[in-house]
Coordinates of C-alpha atoms in Angstrom, one line a residue:
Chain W
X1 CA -0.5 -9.2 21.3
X2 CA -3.0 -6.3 20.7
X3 CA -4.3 -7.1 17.5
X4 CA -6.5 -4.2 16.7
X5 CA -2.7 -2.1 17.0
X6 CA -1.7 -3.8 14.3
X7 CA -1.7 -2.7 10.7
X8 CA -1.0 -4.2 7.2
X9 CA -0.2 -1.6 4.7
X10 CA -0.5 -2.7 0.6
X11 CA 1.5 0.1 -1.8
X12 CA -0.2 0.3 -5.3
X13 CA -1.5 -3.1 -5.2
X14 CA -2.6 -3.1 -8.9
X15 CA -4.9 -6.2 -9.0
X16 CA -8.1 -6.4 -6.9
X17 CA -8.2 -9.6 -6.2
X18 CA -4.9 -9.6 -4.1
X19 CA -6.8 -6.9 -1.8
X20 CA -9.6 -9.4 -1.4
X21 CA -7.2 -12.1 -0.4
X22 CA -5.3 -10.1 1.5
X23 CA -8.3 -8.9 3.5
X24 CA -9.8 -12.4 4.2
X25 CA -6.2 -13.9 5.0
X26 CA -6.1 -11.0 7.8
X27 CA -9.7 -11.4 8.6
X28 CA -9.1 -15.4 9.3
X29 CA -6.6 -14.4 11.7
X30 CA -7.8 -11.9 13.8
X31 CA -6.5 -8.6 11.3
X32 CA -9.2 -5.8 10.7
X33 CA -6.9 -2.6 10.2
X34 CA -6.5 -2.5 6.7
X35 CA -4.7 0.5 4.9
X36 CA -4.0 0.8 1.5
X37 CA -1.2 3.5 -0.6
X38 CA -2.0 4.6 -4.2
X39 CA -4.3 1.2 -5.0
X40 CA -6.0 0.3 -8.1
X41 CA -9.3 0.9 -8.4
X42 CA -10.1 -2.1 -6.0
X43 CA -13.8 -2.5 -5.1
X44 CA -14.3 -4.2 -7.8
X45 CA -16.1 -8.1 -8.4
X46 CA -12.6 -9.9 -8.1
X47 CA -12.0 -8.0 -5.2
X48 CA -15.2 -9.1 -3.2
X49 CA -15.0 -12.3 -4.3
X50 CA -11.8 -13.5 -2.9
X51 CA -12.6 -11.3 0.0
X52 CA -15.5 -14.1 0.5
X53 CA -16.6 -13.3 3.8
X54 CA -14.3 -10.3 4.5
X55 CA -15.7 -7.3 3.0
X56 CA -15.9 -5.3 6.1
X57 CA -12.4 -5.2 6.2
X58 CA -12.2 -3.9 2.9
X59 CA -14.5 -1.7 2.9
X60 CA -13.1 0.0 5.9
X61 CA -10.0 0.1 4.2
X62 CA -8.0 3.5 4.9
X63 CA -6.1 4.9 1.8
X64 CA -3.3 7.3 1.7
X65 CA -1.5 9.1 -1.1
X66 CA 2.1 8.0 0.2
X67 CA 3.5 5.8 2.3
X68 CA 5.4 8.2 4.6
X69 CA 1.9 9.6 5.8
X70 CA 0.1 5.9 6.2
X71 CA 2.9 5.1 8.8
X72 CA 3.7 8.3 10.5
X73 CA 1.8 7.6 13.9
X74 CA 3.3 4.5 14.0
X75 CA 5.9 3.5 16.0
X76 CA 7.0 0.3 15.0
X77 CA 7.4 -0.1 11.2
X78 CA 8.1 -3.5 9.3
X79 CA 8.8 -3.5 5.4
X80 CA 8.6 -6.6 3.3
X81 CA 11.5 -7.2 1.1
X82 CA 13.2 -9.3 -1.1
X83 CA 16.7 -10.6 0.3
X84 CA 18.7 -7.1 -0.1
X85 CA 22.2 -7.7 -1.4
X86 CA 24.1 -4.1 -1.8
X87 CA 23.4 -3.1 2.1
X88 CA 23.4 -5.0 4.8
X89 CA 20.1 -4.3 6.8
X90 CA 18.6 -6.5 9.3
X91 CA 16.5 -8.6 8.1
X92 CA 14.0 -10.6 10.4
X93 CA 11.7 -13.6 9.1
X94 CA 8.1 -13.9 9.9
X95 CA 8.2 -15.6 12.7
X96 CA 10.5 -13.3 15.1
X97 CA 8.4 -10.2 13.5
X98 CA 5.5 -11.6 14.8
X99 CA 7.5 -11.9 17.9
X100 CA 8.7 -8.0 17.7
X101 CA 5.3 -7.1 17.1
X102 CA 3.4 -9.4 19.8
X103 CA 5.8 -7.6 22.4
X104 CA 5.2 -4.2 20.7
X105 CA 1.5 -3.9 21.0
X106 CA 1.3 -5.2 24.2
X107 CA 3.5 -2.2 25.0
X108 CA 0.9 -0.1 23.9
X109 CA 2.8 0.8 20.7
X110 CA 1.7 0.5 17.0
X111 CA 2.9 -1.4 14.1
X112 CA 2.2 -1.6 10.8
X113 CA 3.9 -4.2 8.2
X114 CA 4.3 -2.9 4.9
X115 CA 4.0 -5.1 1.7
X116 CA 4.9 -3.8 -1.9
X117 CA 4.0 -4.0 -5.3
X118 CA 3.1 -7.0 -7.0
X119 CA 6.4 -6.6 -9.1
X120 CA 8.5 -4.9 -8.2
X121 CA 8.1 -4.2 -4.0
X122 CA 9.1 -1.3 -1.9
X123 CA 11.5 0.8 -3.3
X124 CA 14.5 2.1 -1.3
X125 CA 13.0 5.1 -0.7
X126 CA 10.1 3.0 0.9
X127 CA 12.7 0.7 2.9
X128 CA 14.1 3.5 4.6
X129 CA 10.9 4.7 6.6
X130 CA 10.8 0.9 8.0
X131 CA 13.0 0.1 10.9
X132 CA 12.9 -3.4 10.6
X133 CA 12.8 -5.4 6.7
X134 CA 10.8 -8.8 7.1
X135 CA 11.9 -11.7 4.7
X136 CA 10.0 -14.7 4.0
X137 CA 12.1 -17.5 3.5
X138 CA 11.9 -18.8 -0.5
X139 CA 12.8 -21.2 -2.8
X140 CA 16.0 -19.7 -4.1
X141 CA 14.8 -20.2 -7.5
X142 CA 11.5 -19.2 -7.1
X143 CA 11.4 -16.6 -5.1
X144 CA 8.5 -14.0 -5.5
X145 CA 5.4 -14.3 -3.7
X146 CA 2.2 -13.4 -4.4
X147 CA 1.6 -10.2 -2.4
X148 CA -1.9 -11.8 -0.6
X149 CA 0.1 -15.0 0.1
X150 CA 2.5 -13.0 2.2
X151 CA 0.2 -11.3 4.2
X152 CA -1.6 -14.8 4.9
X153 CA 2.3 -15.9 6.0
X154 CA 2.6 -13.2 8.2
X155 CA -1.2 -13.3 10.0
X156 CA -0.4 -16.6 10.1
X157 CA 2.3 -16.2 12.3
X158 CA 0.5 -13.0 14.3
X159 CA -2.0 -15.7 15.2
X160 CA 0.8 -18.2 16.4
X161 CA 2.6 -15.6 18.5
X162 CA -1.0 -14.1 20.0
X163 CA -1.7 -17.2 21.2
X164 CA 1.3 -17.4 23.6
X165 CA 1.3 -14.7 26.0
X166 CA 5.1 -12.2 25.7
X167 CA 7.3 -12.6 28.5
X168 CA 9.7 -10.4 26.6
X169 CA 8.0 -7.1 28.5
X170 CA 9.9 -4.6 29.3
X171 CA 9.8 -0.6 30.9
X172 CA 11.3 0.8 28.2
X173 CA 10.0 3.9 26.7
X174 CA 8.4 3.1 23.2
X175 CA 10.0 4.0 20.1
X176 CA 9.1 7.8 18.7
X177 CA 6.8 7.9 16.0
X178 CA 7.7 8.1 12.3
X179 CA 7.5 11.4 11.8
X180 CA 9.8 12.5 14.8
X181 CA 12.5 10.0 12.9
X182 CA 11.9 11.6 10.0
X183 CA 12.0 15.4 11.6
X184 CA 15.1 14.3 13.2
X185 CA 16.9 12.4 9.7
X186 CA 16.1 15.9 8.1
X187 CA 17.7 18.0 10.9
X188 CA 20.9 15.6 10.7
X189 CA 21.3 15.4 7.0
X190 CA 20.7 19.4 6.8
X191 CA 23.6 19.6 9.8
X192 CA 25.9 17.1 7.6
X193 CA 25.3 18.8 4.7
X194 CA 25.8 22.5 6.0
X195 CA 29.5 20.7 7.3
X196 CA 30.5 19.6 4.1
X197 CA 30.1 16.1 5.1
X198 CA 27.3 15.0 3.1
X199 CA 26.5 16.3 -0.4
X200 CA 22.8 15.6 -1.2
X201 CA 23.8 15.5 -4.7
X202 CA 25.7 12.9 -4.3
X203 CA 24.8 11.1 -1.3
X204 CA 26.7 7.6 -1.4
X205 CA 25.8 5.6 0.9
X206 CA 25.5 8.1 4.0
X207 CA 22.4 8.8 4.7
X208 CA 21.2 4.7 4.4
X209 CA 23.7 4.0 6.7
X210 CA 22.6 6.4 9.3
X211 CA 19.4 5.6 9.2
X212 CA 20.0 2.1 9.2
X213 CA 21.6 2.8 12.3
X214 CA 19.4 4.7 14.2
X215 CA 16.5 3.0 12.7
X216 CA 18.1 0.0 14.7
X217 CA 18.5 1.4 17.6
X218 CA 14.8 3.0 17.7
X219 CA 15.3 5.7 19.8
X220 CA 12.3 7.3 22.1
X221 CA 11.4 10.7 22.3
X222 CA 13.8 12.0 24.6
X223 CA 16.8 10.4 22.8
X224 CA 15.4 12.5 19.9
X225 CA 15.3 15.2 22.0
X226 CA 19.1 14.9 23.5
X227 CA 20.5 14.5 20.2
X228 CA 18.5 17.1 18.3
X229 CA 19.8 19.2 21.0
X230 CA 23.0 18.5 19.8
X231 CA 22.0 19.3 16.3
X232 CA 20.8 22.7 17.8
X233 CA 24.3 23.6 19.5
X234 CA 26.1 22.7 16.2
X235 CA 23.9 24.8 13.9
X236 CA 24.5 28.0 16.4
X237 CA 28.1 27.7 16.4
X238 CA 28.5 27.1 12.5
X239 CA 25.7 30.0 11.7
Chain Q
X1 CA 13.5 -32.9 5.8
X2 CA 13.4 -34.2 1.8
X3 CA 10.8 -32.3 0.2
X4 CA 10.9 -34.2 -2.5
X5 CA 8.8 -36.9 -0.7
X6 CA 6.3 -34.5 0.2
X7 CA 3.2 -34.2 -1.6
X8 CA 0.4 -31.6 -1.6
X9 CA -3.2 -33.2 -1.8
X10 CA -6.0 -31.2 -3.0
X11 CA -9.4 -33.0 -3.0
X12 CA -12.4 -32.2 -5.0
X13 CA -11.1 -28.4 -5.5
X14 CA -13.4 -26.5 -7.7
X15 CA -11.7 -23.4 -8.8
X16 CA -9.0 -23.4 -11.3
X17 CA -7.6 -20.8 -9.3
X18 CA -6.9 -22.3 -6.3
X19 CA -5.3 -24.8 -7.8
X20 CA -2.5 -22.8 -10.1
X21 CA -2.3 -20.4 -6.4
X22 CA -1.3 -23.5 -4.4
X23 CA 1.1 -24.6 -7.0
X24 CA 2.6 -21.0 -6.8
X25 CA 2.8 -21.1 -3.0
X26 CA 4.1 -24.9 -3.0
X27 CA 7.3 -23.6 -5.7
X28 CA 7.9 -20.6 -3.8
X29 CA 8.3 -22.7 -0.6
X30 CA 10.8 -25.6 -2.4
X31 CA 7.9 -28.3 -2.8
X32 CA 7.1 -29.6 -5.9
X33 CA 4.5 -32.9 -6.1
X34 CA 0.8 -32.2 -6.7
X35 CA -1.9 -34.8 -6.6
X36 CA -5.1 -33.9 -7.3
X37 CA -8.0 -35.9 -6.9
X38 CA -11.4 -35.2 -8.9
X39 CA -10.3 -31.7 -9.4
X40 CA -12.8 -29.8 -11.8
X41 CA -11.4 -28.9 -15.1
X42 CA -8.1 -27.0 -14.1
X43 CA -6.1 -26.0 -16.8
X44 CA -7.6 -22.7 -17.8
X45 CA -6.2 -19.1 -18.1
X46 CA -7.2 -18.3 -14.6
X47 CA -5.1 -21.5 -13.5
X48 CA -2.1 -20.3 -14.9
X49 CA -2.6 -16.6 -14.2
X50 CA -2.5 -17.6 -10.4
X51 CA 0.4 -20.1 -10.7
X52 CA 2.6 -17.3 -12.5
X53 CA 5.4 -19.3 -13.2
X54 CA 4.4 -22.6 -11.2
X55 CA 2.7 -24.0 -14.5
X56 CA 5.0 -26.7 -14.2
X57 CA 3.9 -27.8 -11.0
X58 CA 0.3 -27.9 -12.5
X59 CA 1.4 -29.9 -15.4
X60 CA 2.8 -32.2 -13.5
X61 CA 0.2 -32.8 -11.4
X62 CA -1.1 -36.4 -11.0
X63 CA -4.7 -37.1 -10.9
X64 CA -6.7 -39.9 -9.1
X65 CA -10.2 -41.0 -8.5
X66 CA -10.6 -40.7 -4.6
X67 CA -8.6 -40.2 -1.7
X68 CA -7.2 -43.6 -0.5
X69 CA -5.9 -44.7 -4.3
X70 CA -3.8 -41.1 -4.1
X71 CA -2.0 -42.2 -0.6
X72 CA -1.6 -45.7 -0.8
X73 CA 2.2 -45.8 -1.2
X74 CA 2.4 -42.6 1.6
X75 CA 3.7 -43.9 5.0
X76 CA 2.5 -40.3 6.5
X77 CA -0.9 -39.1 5.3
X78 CA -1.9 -36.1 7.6
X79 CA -5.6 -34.3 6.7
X80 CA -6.7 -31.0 7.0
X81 CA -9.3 -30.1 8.9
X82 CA -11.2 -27.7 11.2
X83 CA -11.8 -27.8 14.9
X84 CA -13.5 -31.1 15.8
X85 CA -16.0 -30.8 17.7
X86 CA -17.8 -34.7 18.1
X87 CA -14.8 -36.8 18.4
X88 CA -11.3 -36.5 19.7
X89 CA -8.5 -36.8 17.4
X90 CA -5.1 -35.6 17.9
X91 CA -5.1 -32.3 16.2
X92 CA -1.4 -30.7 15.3
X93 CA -1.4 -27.0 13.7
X94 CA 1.2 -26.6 11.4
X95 CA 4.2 -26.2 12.8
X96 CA 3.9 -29.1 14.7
X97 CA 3.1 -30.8 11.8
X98 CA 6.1 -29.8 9.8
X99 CA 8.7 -30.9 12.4
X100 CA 6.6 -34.6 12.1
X101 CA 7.1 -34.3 8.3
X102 CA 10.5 -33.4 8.4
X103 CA 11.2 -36.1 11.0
X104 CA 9.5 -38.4 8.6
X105 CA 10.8 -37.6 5.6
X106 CA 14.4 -37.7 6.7
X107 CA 14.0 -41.5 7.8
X108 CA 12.7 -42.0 3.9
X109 CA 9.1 -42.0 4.4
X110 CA 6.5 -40.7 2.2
X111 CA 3.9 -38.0 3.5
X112 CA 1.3 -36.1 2.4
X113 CA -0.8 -33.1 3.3
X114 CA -4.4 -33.2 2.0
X115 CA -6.6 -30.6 1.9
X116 CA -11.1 -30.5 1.7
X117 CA -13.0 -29.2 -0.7
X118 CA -13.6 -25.0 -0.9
X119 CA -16.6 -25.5 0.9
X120 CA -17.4 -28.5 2.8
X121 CA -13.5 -29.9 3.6
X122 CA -12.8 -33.6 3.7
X123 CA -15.0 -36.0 4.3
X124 CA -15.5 -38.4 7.9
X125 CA -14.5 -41.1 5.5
X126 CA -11.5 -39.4 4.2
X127 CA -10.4 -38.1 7.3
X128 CA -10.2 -42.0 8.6
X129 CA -7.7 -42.3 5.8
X130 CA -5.3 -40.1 8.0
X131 CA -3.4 -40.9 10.8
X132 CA -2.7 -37.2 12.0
X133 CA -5.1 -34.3 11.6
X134 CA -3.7 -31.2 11.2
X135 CA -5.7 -27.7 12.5
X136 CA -4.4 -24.0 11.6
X137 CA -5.5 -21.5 14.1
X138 CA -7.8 -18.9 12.7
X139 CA -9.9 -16.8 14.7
X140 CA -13.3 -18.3 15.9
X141 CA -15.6 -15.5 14.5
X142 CA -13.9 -16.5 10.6
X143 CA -12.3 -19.7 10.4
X144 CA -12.9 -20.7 6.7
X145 CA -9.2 -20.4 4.8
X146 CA -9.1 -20.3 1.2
X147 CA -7.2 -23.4 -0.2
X148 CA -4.5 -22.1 -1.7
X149 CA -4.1 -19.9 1.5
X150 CA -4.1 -23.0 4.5
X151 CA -1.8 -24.8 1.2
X152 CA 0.7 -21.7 2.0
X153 CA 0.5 -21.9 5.7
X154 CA 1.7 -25.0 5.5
X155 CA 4.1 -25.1 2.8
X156 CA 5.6 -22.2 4.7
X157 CA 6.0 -24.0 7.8
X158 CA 7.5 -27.0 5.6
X159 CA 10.0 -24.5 4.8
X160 CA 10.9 -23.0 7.9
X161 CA 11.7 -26.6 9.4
X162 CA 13.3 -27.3 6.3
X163 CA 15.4 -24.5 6.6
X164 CA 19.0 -26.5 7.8
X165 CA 20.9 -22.8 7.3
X166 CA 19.4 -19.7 9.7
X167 CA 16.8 -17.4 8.1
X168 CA 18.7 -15.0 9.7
X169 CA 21.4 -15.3 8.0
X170 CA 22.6 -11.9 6.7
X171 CA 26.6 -10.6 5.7
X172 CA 26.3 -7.6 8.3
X173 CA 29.7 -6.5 10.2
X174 CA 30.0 -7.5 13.8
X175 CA 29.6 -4.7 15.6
X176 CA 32.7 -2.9 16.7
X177 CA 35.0 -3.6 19.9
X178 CA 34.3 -2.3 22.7
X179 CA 37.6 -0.2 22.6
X180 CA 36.3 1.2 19.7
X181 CA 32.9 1.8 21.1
X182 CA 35.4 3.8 24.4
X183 CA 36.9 5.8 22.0
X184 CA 34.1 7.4 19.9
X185 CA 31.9 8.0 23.4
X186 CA 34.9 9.9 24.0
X187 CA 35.3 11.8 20.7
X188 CA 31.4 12.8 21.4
X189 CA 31.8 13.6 24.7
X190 CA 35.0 16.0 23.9
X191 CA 32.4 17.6 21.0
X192 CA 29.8 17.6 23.0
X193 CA 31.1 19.7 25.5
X194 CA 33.3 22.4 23.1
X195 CA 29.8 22.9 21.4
X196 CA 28.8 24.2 25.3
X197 CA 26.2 21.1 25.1
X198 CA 27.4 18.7 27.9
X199 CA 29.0 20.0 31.0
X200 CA 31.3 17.3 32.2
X201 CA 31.1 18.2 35.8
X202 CA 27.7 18.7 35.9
X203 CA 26.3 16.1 33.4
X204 CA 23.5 14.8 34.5
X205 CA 22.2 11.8 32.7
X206 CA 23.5 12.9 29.2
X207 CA 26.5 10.5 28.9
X208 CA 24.4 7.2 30.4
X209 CA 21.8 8.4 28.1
X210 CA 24.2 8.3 24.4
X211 CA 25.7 5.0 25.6
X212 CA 22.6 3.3 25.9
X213 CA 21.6 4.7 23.1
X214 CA 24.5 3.9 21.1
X215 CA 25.1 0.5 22.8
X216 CA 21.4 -1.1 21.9
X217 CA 22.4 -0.1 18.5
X218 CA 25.6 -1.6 18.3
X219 CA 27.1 -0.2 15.4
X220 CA 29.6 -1.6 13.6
X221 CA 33.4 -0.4 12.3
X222 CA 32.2 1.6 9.2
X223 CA 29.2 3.2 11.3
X224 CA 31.6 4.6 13.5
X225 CA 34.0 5.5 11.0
X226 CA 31.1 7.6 9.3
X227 CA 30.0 9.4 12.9
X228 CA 33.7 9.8 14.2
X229 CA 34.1 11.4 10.0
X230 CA 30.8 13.7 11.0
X231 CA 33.0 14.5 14.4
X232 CA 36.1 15.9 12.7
X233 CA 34.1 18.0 10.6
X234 CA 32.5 19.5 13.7
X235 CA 35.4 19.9 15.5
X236 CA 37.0 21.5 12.1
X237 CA 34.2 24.1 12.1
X238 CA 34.6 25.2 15.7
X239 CA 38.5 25.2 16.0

């Protein structure tokens, strides 16, 4: 476990305080990259004091304008969600997350793990730049956490797995980058679309079920390569 | 585990905060008895805010005088507490104090979790009142947890050994037979090399490279009914 490879991301967190918690929970565990999407005006009182302690790590907070540019060096990408009913999409719990990440950072890769707004969480749109959805385990009939509570879950359990050391290494190439999923999603749908398979107007389900599958299968660069080739030979011959 | 004969113990807690946050984490993670014991005056605004829909668990909160009147029917009292330093005590972190809970509470005992004061803990003298003594990791340079943050760890863990059905339960397809899995590598293949893109006697590592690809992704029936679709509609264009 590389720790300082690790990110947690918070989208339009709207109340200070949860930044504050959020920061010490991570801070108590060995977490100092903080980045933070759209938030509230956050350096406020509330903020510091539940920070208590941990106001280095939110002052060196990094903030971004969206959520596809916080994450686009990264190459391994966890989203927090709520159980997800209309599609399938695998979901891991905190505990083999921490695992994934442990033996991700020791492979010199990055992560970040991506936690929503207080209401209403990630939208789908958000979902689909993660290749992995984390779910903490709830009370069915009470289900919504508090946003700094589920980051304290999840450094909780990045401080459990760091202490054991991965014997899950392997020689694999690591995962491309975000953006290099996202070049390569564009250059698919635009090929799909060109075929009269996919109509962007109308979508379906298509393009969550592809990248739900290749988001699965996180392929590295040169699998990106190989079948963006392909893209490339099909574009010549239907031009 | 019974959860039901599980109690969370806060002692001396001074922030109505903390308390309606630990009765939010304790509902989200299925438990549901508070005892409090010389809390300050709790039931104010910022109370509720934090429990945000645990106020029930606050109301129902039972309040004693000190520590050993609040566990005296408890057959498992386990105390929170940081490293110690002077004297050796068996220390479990969470986890492995869960699995002793759940253990205990499925052969009808009574346990209880009790956590210090914000500042100072539990006292030598209360910590005699506990038979276990429960650590949670943090990292050396930071080790103070908020309350209602150590009261999540734990109620978390509660939950995960609690947990008789898989967290990882999910209603995804199996993923395809393998004679399925032949047949599209053979559909790409055959598109592949019309589109001039793979040269089947001179293929180098193309083929090994899609079927790894493909294979750690596993996908399921519908996933290769949508490629083999995106296939067709190649093979349409170039015919």
């Amino acid at each position: 476990m590389n720790k300082k490879s690790c990110s947690i991301v918070l989208v339009e967190t709207s109340h200070p305080g949860n930044i504050g918690a959020a920061a010490r929970a991570m801070k108590n565990m060995g977490l100092s990259r903080l980045v933070l999407v759209r938030p509230c005006e956050y350096q406020t009182y509330d903020c510091y004091a539940r920070a208590s302690g941990a106001e280095d790590i939110v002052d060196a907070a990094v903030v971004f304008d969206d959520l596809a540019t916080a994450v686009e060096q990264e190459t391994l990408v966890i989203g927090t969600s709520a159980r997800l009913r209309s599609l399938a999409w695998p979901q891991l719990n905190p505990r083999e997350c921490a695992a994934s990440i442990s033996d991700h950072t020791d492979r010199a890769g990055n992560a970040s793990v991506v936690f929503g707004r207080e209401r209403s969480g990630l939208t789908n749109e958000e979902l689909s730049l993660c290749s992995t959805l984390l779910h903490i385990p709830t009370a069915e009939d009470f289900s919504s956490l508090n946003v700094a509570a589920a980051v304290q879950v999840v450094s909780y359990e990045l401080m459990m797995a760091g202490a054991t050391v991965s014997q899950n290494q392997s020689s694999e190439e690591l995962p491309a980058p975000q953006q290099d999923m996202e070049r390569f999603y564009e250059h698919f749908f635009s090929v799909l679309t060109r075929l009269g398979y996919h109509d962007p107007e109308n979508p379906r389900h298509l393009p969550l079920r592809i990248r739900r599958l290749f988001n699965r299968a996180q392929p590295d660069r040169t699998e990106l390569q190989v079948l963006r080739g392909f893209f490339a030979a099909i574009d010549k011959k239907i031009s």
